[in-house]
JSON list of C-alpha atoms in Angstrom, two decimals:
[
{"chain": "H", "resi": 1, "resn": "UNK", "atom": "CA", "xyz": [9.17, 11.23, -8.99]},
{"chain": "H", "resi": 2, "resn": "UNK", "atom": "CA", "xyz": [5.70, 9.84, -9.79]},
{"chain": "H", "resi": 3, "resn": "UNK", "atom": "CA", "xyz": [2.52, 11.44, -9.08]},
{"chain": "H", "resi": 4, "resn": "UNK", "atom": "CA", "xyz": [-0.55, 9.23, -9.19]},
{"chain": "H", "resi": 5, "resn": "UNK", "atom": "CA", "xyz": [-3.89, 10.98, -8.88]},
{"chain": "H", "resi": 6, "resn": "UNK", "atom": "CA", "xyz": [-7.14, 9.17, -8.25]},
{"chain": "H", "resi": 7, "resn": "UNK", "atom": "CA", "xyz": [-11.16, 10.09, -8.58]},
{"chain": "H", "resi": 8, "resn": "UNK", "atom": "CA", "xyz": [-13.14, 10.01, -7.43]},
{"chain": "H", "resi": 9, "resn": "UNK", "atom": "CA", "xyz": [-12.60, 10.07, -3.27]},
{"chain": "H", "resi": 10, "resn": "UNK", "atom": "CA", "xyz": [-15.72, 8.02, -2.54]},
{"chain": "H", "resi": 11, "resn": "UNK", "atom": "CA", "xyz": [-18.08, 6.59, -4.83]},
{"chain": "H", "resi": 12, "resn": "UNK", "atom": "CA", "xyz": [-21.62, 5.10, -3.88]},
{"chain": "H", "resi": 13, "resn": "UNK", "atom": "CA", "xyz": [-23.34, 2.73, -5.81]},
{"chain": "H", "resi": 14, "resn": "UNK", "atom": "CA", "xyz": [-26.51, 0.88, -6.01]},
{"chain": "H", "resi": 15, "resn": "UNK", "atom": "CA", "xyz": [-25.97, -3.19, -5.37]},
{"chain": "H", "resi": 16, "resn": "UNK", "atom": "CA", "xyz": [-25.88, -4.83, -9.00]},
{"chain": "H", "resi": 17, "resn": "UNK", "atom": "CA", "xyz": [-24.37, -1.48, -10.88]},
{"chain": "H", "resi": 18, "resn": "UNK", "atom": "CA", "xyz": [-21.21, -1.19, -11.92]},
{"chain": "H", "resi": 19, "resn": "UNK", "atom": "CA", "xyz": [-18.33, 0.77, -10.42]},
{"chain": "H", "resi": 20, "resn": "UNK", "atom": "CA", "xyz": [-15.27, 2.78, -12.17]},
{"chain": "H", "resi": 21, "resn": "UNK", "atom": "CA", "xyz": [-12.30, 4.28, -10.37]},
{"chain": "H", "resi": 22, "resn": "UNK", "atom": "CA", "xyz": [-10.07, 5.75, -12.31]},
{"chain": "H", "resi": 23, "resn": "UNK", "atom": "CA", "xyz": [-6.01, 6.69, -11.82]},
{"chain": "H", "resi": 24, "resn": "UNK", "atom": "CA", "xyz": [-3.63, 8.25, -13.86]},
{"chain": "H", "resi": 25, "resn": "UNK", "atom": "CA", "xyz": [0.09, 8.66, -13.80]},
{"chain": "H", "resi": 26, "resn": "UNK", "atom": "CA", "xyz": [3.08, 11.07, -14.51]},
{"chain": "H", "resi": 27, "resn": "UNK", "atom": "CA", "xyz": [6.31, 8.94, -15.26]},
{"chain": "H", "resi": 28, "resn": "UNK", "atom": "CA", "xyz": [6.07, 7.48, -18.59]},
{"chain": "H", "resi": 29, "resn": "UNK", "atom": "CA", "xyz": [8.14, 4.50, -17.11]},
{"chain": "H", "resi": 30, "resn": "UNK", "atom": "CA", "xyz": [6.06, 3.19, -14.83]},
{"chain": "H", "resi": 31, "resn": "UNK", "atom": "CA", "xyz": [5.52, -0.26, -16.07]},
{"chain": "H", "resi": 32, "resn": "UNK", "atom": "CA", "xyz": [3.46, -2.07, -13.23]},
{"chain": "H", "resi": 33, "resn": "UNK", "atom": "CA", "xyz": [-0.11, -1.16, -11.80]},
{"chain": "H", "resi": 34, "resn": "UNK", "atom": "CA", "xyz": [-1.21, -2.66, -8.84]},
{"chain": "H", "resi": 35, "resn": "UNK", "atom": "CA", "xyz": [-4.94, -2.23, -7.41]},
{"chain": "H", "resi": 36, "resn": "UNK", "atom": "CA", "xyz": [-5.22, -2.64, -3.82]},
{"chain": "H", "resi": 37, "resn": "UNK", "atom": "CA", "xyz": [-8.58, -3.18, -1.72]},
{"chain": "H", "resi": 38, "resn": "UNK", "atom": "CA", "xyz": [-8.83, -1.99, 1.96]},
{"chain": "H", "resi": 39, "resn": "UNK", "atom": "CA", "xyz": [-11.38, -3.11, 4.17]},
{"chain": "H", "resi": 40, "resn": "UNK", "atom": "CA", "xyz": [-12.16, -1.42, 7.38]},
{"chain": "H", "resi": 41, "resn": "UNK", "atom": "CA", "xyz": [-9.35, -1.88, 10.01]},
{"chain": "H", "resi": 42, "resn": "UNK", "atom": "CA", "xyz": [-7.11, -4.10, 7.76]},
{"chain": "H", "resi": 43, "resn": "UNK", "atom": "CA", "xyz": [-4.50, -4.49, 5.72]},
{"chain": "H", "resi": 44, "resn": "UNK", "atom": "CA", "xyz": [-4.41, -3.40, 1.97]},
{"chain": "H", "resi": 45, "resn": "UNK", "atom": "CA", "xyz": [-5.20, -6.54, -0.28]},
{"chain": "H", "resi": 46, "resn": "UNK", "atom": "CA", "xyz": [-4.18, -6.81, -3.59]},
{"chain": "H", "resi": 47, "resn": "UNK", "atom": "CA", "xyz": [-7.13, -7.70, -5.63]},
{"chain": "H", "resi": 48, "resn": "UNK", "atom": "CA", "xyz": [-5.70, -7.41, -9.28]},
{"chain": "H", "resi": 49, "resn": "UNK", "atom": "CA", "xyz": [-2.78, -5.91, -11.03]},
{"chain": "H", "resi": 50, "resn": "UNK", "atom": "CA", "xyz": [-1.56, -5.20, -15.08]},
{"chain": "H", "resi": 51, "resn": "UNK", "atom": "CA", "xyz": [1.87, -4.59, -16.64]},
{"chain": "H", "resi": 52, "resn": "UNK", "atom": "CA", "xyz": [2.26, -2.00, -19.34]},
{"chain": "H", "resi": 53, "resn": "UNK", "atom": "CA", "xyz": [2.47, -4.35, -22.05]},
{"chain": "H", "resi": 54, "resn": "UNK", "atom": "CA", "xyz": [-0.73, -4.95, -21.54]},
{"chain": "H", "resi": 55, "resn": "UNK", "atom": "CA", "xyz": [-4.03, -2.94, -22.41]},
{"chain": "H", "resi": 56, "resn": "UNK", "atom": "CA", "xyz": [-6.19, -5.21, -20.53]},
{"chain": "H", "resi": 57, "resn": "UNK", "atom": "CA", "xyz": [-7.20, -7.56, -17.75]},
{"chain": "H", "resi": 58, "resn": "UNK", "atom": "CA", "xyz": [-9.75, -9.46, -16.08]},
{"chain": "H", "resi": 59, "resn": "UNK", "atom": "CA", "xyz": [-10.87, -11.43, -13.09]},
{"chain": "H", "resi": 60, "resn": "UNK", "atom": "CA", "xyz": [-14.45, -12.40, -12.83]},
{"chain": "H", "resi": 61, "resn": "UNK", "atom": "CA", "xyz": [-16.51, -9.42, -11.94]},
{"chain": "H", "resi": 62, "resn": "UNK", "atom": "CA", "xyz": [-12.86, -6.83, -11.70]},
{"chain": "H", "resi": 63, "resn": "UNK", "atom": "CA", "xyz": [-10.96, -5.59, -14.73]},
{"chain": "H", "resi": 64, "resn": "UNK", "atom": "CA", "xyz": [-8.50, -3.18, -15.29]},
{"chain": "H", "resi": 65, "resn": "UNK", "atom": "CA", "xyz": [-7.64, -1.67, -18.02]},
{"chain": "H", "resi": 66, "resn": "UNK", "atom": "CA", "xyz": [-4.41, 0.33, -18.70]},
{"chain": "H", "resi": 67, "resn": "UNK", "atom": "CA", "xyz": [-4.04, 3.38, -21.59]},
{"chain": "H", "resi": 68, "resn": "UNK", "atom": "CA", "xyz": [-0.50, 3.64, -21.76]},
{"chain": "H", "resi": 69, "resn": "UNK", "atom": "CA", "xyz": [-0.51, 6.65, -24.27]},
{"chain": "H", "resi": 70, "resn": "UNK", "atom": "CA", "xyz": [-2.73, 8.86, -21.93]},
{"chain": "H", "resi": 71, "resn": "UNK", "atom": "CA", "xyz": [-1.61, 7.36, -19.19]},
{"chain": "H", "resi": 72, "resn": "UNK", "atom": "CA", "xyz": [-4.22, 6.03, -17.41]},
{"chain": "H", "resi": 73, "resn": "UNK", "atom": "CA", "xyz": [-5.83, 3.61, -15.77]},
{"chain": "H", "resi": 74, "resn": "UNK", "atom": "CA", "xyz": [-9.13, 2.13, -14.21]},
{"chain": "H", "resi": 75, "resn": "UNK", "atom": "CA", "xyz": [-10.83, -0.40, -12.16]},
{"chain": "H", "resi": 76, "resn": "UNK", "atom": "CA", "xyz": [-13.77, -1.60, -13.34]},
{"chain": "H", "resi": 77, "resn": "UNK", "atom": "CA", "xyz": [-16.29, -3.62, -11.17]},
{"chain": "H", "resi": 78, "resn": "UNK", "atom": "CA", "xyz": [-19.14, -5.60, -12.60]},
{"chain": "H", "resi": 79, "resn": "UNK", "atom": "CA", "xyz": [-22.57, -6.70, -10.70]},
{"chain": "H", "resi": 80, "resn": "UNK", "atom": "CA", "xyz": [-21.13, -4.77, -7.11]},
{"chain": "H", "resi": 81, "resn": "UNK", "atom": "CA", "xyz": [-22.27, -6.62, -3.83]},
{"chain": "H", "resi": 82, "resn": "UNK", "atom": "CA", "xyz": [-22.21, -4.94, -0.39]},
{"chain": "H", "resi": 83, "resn": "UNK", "atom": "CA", "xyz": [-18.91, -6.72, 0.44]},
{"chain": "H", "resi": 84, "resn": "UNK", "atom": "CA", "xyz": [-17.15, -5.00, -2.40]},
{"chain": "H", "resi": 85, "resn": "UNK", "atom": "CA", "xyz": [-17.45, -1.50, 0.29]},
{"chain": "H", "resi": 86, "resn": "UNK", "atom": "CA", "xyz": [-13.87, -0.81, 0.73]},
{"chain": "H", "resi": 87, "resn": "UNK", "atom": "CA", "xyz": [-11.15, 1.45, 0.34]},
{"chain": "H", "resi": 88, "resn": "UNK", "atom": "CA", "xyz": [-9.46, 0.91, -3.26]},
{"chain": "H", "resi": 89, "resn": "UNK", "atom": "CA", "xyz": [-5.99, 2.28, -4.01]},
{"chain": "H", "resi": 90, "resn": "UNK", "atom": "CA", "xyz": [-4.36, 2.60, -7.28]},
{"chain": "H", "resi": 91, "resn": "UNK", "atom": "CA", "xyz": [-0.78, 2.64, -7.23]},
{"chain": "H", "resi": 92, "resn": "UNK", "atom": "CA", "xyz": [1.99, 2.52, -9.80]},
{"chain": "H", "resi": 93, "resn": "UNK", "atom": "CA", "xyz": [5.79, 1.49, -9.87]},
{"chain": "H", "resi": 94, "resn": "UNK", "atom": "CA", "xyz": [8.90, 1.10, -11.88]},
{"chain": "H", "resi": 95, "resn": "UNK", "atom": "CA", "xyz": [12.41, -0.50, -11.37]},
{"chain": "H", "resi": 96, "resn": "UNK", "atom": "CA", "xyz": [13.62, -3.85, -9.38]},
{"chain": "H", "resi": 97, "resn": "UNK", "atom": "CA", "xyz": [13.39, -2.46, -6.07]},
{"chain": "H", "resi": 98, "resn": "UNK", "atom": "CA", "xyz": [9.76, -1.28, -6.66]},
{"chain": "H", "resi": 99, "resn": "UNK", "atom": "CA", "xyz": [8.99, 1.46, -5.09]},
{"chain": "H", "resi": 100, "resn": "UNK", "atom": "CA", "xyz": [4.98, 1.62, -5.50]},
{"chain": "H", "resi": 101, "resn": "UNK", "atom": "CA", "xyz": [3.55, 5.29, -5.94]},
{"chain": "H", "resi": 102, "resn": "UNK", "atom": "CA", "xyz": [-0.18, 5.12, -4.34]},
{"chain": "H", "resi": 103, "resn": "UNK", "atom": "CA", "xyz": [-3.36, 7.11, -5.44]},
{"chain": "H", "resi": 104, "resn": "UNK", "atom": "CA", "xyz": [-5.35, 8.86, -2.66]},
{"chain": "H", "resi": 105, "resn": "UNK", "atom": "CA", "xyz": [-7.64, 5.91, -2.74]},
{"chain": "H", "resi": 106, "resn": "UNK", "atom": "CA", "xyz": [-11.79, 5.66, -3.28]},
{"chain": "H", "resi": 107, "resn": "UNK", "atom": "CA", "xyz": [-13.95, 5.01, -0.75]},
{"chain": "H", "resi": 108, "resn": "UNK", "atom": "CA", "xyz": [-16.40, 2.72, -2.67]},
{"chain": "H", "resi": 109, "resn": "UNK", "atom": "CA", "xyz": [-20.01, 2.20, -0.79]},
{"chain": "H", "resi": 110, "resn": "UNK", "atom": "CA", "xyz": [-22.31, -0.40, -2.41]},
{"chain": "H", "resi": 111, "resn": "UNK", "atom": "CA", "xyz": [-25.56, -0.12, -1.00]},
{"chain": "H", "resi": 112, "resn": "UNK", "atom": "CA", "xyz": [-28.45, -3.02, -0.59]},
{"chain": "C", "resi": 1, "resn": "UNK", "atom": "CA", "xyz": [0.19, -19.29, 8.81]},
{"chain": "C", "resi": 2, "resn": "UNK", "atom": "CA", "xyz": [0.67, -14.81, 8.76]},
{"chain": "C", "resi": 3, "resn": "UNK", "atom": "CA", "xyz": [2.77, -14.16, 5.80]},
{"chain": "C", "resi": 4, "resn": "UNK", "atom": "CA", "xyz": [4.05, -10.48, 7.28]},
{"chain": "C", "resi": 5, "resn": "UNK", "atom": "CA", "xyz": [3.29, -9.74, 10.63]},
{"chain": "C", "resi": 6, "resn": "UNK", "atom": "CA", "xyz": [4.31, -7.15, 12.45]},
{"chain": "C", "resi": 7, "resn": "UNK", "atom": "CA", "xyz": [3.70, -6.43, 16.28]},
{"chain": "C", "resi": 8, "resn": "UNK", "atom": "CA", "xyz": [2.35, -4.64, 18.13]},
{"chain": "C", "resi": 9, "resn": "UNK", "atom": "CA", "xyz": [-1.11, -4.07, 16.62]},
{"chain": "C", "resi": 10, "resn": "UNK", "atom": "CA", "xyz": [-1.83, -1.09, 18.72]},
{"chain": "C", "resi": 11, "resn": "UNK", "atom": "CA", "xyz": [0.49, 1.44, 20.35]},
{"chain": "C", "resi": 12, "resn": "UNK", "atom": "CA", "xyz": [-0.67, 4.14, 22.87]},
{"chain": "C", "resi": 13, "resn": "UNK", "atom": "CA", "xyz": [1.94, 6.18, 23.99]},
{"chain": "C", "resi": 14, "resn": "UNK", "atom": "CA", "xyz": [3.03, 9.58, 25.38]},
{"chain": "C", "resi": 15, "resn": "UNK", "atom": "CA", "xyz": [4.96, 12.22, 23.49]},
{"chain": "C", "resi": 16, "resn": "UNK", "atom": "CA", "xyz": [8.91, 12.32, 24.02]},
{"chain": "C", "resi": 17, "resn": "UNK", "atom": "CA", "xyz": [8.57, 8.27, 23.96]},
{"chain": "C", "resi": 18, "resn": "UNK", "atom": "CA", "xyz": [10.48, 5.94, 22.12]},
{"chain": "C", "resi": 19, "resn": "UNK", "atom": "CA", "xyz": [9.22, 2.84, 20.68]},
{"chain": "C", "resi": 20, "resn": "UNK", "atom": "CA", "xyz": [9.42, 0.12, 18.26]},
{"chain": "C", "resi": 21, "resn": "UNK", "atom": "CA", "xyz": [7.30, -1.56, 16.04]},
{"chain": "C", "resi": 22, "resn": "UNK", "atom": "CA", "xyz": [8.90, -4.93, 14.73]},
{"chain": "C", "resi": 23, "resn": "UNK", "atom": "CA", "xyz": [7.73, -7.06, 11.60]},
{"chain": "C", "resi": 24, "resn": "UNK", "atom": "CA", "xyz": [8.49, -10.32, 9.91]},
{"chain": "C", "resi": 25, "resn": "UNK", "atom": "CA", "xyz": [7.86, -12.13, 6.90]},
{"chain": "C", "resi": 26, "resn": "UNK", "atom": "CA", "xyz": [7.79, -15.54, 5.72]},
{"chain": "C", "resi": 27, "resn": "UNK", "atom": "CA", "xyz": [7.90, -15.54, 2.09]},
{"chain": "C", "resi": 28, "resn": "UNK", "atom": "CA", "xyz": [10.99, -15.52, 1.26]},
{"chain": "C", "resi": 29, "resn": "UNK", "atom": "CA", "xyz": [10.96, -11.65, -0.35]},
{"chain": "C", "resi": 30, "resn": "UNK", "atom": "CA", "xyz": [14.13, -9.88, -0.52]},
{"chain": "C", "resi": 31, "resn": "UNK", "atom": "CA", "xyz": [12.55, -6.74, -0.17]},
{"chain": "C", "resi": 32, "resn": "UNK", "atom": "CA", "xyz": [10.61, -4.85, 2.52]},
{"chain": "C", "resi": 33, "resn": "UNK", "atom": "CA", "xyz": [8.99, -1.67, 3.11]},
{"chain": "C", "resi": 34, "resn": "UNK", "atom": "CA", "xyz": [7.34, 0.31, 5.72]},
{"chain": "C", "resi": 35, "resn": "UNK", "atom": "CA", "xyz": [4.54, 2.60, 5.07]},
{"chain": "C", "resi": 36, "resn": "UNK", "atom": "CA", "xyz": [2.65, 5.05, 7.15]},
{"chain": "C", "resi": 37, "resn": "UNK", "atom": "CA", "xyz": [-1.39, 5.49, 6.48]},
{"chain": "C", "resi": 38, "resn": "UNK", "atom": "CA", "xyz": [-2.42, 8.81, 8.06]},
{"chain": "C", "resi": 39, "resn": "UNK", "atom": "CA", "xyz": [-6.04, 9.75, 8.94]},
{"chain": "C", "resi": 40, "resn": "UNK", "atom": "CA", "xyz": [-6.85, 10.53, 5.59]},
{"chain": "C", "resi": 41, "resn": "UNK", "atom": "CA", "xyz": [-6.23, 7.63, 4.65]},
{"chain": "C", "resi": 42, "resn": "UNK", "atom": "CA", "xyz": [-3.01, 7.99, 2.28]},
{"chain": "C", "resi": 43, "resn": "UNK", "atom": "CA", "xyz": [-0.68, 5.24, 2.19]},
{"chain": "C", "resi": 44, "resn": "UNK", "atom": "CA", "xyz": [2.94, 7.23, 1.96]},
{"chain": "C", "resi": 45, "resn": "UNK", "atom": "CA", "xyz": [6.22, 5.36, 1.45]},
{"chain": "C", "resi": 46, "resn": "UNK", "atom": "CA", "xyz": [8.78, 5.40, 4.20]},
{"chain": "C", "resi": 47, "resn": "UNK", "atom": "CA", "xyz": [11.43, 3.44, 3.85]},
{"chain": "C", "resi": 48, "resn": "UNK", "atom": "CA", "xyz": [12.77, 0.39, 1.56]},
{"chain": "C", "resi": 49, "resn": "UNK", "atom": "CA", "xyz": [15.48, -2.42, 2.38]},
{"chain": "C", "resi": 50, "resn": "UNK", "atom": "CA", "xyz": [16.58, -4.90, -0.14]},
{"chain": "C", "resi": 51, "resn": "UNK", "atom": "CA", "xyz": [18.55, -8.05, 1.19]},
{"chain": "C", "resi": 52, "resn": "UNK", "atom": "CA", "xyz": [19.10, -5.69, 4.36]},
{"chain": "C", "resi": 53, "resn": "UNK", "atom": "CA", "xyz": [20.58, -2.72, 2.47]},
{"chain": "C", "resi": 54, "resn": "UNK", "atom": "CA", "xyz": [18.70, 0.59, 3.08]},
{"chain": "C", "resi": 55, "resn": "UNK", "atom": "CA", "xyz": [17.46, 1.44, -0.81]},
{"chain": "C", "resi": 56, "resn": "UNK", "atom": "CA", "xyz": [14.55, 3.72, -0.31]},
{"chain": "C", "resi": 57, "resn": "UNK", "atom": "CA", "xyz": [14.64, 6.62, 2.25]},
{"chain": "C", "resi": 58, "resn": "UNK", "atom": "CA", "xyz": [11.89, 9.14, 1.99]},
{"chain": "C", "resi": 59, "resn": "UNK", "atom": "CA", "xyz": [11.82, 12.35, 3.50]},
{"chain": "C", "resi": 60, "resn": "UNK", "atom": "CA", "xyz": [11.16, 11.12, 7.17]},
{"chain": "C", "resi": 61, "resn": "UNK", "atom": "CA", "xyz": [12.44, 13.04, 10.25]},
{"chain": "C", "resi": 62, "resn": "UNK", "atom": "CA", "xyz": [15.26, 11.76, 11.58]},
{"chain": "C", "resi": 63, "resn": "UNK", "atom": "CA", "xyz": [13.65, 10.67, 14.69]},
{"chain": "C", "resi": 64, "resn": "UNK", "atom": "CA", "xyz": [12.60, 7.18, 12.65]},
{"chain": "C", "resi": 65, "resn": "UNK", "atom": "CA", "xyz": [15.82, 4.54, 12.21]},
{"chain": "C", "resi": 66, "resn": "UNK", "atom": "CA", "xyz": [14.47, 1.40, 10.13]},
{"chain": "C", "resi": 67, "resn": "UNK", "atom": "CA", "xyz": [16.70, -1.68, 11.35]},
{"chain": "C", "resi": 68, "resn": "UNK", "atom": "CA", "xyz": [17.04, -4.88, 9.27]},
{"chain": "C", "resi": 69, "resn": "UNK", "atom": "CA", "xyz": [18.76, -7.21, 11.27]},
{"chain": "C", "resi": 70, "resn": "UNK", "atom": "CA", "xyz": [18.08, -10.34, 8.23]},
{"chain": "C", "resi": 71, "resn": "UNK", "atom": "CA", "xyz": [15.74, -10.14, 5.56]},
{"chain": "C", "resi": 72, "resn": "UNK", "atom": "CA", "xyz": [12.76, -11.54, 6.69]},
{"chain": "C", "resi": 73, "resn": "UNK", "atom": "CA", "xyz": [12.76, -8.63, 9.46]},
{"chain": "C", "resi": 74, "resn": "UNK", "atom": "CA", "xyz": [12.42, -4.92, 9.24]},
{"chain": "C", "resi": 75, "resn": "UNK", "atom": "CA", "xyz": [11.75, -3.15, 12.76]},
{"chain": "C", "resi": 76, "resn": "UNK", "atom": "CA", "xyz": [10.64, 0.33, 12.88]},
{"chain": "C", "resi": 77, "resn": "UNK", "atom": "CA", "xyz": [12.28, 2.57, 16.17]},
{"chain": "C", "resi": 78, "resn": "UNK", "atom": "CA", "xyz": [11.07, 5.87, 16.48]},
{"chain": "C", "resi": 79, "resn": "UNK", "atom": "CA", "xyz": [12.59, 8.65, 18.73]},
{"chain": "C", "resi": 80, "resn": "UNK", "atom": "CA", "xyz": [10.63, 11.23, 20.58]},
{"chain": "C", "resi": 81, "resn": "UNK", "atom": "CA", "xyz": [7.57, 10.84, 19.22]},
{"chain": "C", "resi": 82, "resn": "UNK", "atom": "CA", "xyz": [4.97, 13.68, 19.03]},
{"chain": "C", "resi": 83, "resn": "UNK", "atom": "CA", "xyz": [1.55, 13.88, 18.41]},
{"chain": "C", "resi": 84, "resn": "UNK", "atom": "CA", "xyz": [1.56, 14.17, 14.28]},
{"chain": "C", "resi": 85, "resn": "UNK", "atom": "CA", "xyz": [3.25, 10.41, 14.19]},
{"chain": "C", "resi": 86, "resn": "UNK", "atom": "CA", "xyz": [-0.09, 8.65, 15.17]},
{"chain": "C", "resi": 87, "resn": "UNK", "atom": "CA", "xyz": [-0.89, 6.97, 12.02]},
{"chain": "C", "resi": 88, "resn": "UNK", "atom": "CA", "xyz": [-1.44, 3.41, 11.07]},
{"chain": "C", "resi": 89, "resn": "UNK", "atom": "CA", "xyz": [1.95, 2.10, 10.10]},
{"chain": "C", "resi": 90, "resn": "UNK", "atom": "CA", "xyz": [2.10, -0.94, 7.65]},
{"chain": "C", "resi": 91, "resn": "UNK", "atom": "CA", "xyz": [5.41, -2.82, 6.84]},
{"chain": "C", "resi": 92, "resn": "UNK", "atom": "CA", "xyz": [5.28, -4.70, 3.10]},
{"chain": "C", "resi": 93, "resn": "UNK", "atom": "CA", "xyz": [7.17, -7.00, 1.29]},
{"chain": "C", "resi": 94, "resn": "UNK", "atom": "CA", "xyz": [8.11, -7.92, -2.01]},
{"chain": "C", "resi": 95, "resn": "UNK", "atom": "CA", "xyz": [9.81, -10.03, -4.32]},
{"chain": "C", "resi": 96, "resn": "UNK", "atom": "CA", "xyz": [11.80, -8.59, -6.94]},
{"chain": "C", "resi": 97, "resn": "UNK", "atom": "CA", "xyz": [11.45, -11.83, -8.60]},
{"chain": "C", "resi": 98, "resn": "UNK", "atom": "CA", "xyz": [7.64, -12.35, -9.00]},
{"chain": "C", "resi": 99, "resn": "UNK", "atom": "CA", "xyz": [7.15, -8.58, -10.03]},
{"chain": "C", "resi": 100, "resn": "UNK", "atom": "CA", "xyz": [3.84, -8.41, -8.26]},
{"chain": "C", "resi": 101, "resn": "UNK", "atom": "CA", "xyz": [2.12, -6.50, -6.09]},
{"chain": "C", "resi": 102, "resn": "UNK", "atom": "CA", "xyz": [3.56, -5.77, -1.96]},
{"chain": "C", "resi": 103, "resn": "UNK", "atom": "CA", "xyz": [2.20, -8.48, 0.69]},
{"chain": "C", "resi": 104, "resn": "UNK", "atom": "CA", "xyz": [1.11, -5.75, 3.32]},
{"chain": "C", "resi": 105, "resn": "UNK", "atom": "CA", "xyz": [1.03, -6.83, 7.06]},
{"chain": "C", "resi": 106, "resn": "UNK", "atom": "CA", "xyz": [-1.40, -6.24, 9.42]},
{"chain": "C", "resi": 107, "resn": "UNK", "atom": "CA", "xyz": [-0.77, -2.71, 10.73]},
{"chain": "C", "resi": 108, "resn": "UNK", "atom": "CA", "xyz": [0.10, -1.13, 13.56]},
{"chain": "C", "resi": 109, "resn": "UNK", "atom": "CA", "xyz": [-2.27, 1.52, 14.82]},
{"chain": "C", "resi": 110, "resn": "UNK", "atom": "CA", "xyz": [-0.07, 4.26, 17.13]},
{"chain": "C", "resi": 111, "resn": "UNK", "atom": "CA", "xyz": [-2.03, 6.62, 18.66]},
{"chain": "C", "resi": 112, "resn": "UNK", "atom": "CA", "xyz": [0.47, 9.40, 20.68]},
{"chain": "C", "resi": 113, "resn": "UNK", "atom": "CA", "xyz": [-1.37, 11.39, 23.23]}
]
């Protein structure tokens, strides 16, 4: 099956710097990459997601971009405010009845 | 207006229980999970129904039965439960149509003491 490793485990940052987590896969036919945000005591949330045909994607201050050769992935965060301290998973997935393959998830901390 | 919810938030129960967690979604997905989050906070994938057909079964003891009784509901019964199932336990779903990410419900915290 898939293995999806992610670094780093936690991640602190000032406020206003930038943030990278980064995930990489095994099964070259994954085709879907999800990223999911997890605040304290709730649910995952997805916050942005890329299919493989394409290399990259943004949303305001989040991006993600996908190297499907090397198989990897990352989450990029731009201009990080204190309410962007979460958990973030990166997961991956393949098939109709997706079955999503998570990453051990990043604890990010953006400090004031 | 909850898009999955599932019930009950928190659980506190003794070991050799059995007990149910129940969830429900509204969105019309054909698809539905349940996932448990242990302490580390790794989100593992139990068990998958599509249109109330048992697709995904991960290596789960025995002791957990997944019921779909439609497909807007996927309950959760677990047997005998020891110490080493208190976990968060999230139920998903998904629409094989919009190929995007899971809609995650709330959570259910069980604690077994």
């Amino acid at each position: 099956g898939e293995n999806v490793e992610q670094h780093p485990s936690t991640l602190s940052v000032q406020e206003g710097d930038s943030a990278v987590i980064k995930c990489t896969y095994s099964d070259s036919a994954s085709n879907y990459f999800p990223w999911y945000k997890q605040e304290l005591g709730k649910r995952p949330q997805l916050i942005i997601d890329i299919r493989s045909n394409v290399g990259e994607k943004k949303d305001q201050r989040i991006a993600v971009t996908l190297n499907k050769t090397a198989k990897h992935f990352s989450l990029h965060i731009t201009e990080t405010q204190p309410e962007d301290s979460a958990v973030y998973f990166c997961a991956a997935s393949m098939g109709n009845f997706n079955k999503f393959y998570f990453g051990s998830g990043t604890k990010l901390n953006v400090k004031p | 207006d909850t898009a999955v919810s599932q019930t009950p938030k928190y659980l506190v129960t003794q070991m050799g229980n059995d007990k149910s967690i129940k969830c429900e979604q509204n969105l019309g997905h054909d698809t539905m999970y349940w996932y448990k989050q242990d302490s580390k906070k790794f989100l593992k994938i139990m068990f998958s129904y599509n249109n109330k057909e048992l697709i995904i079964n991960e290596t789960v003891p025995n002791r957990f039965s997944p019921k779909s009784p439609d497909k807007a509901h996927l309950n959760l019964h677990i047997n005998s439960l020891e110490l080493g199932d208190s976990a968060v336990y999230f139920c998903a779903s998904y629409s094989s149509n919009l190929v995007r990410g899971y809609t995650f419900g709330s959570g259910t915290r069980l604690t077994v003491v």
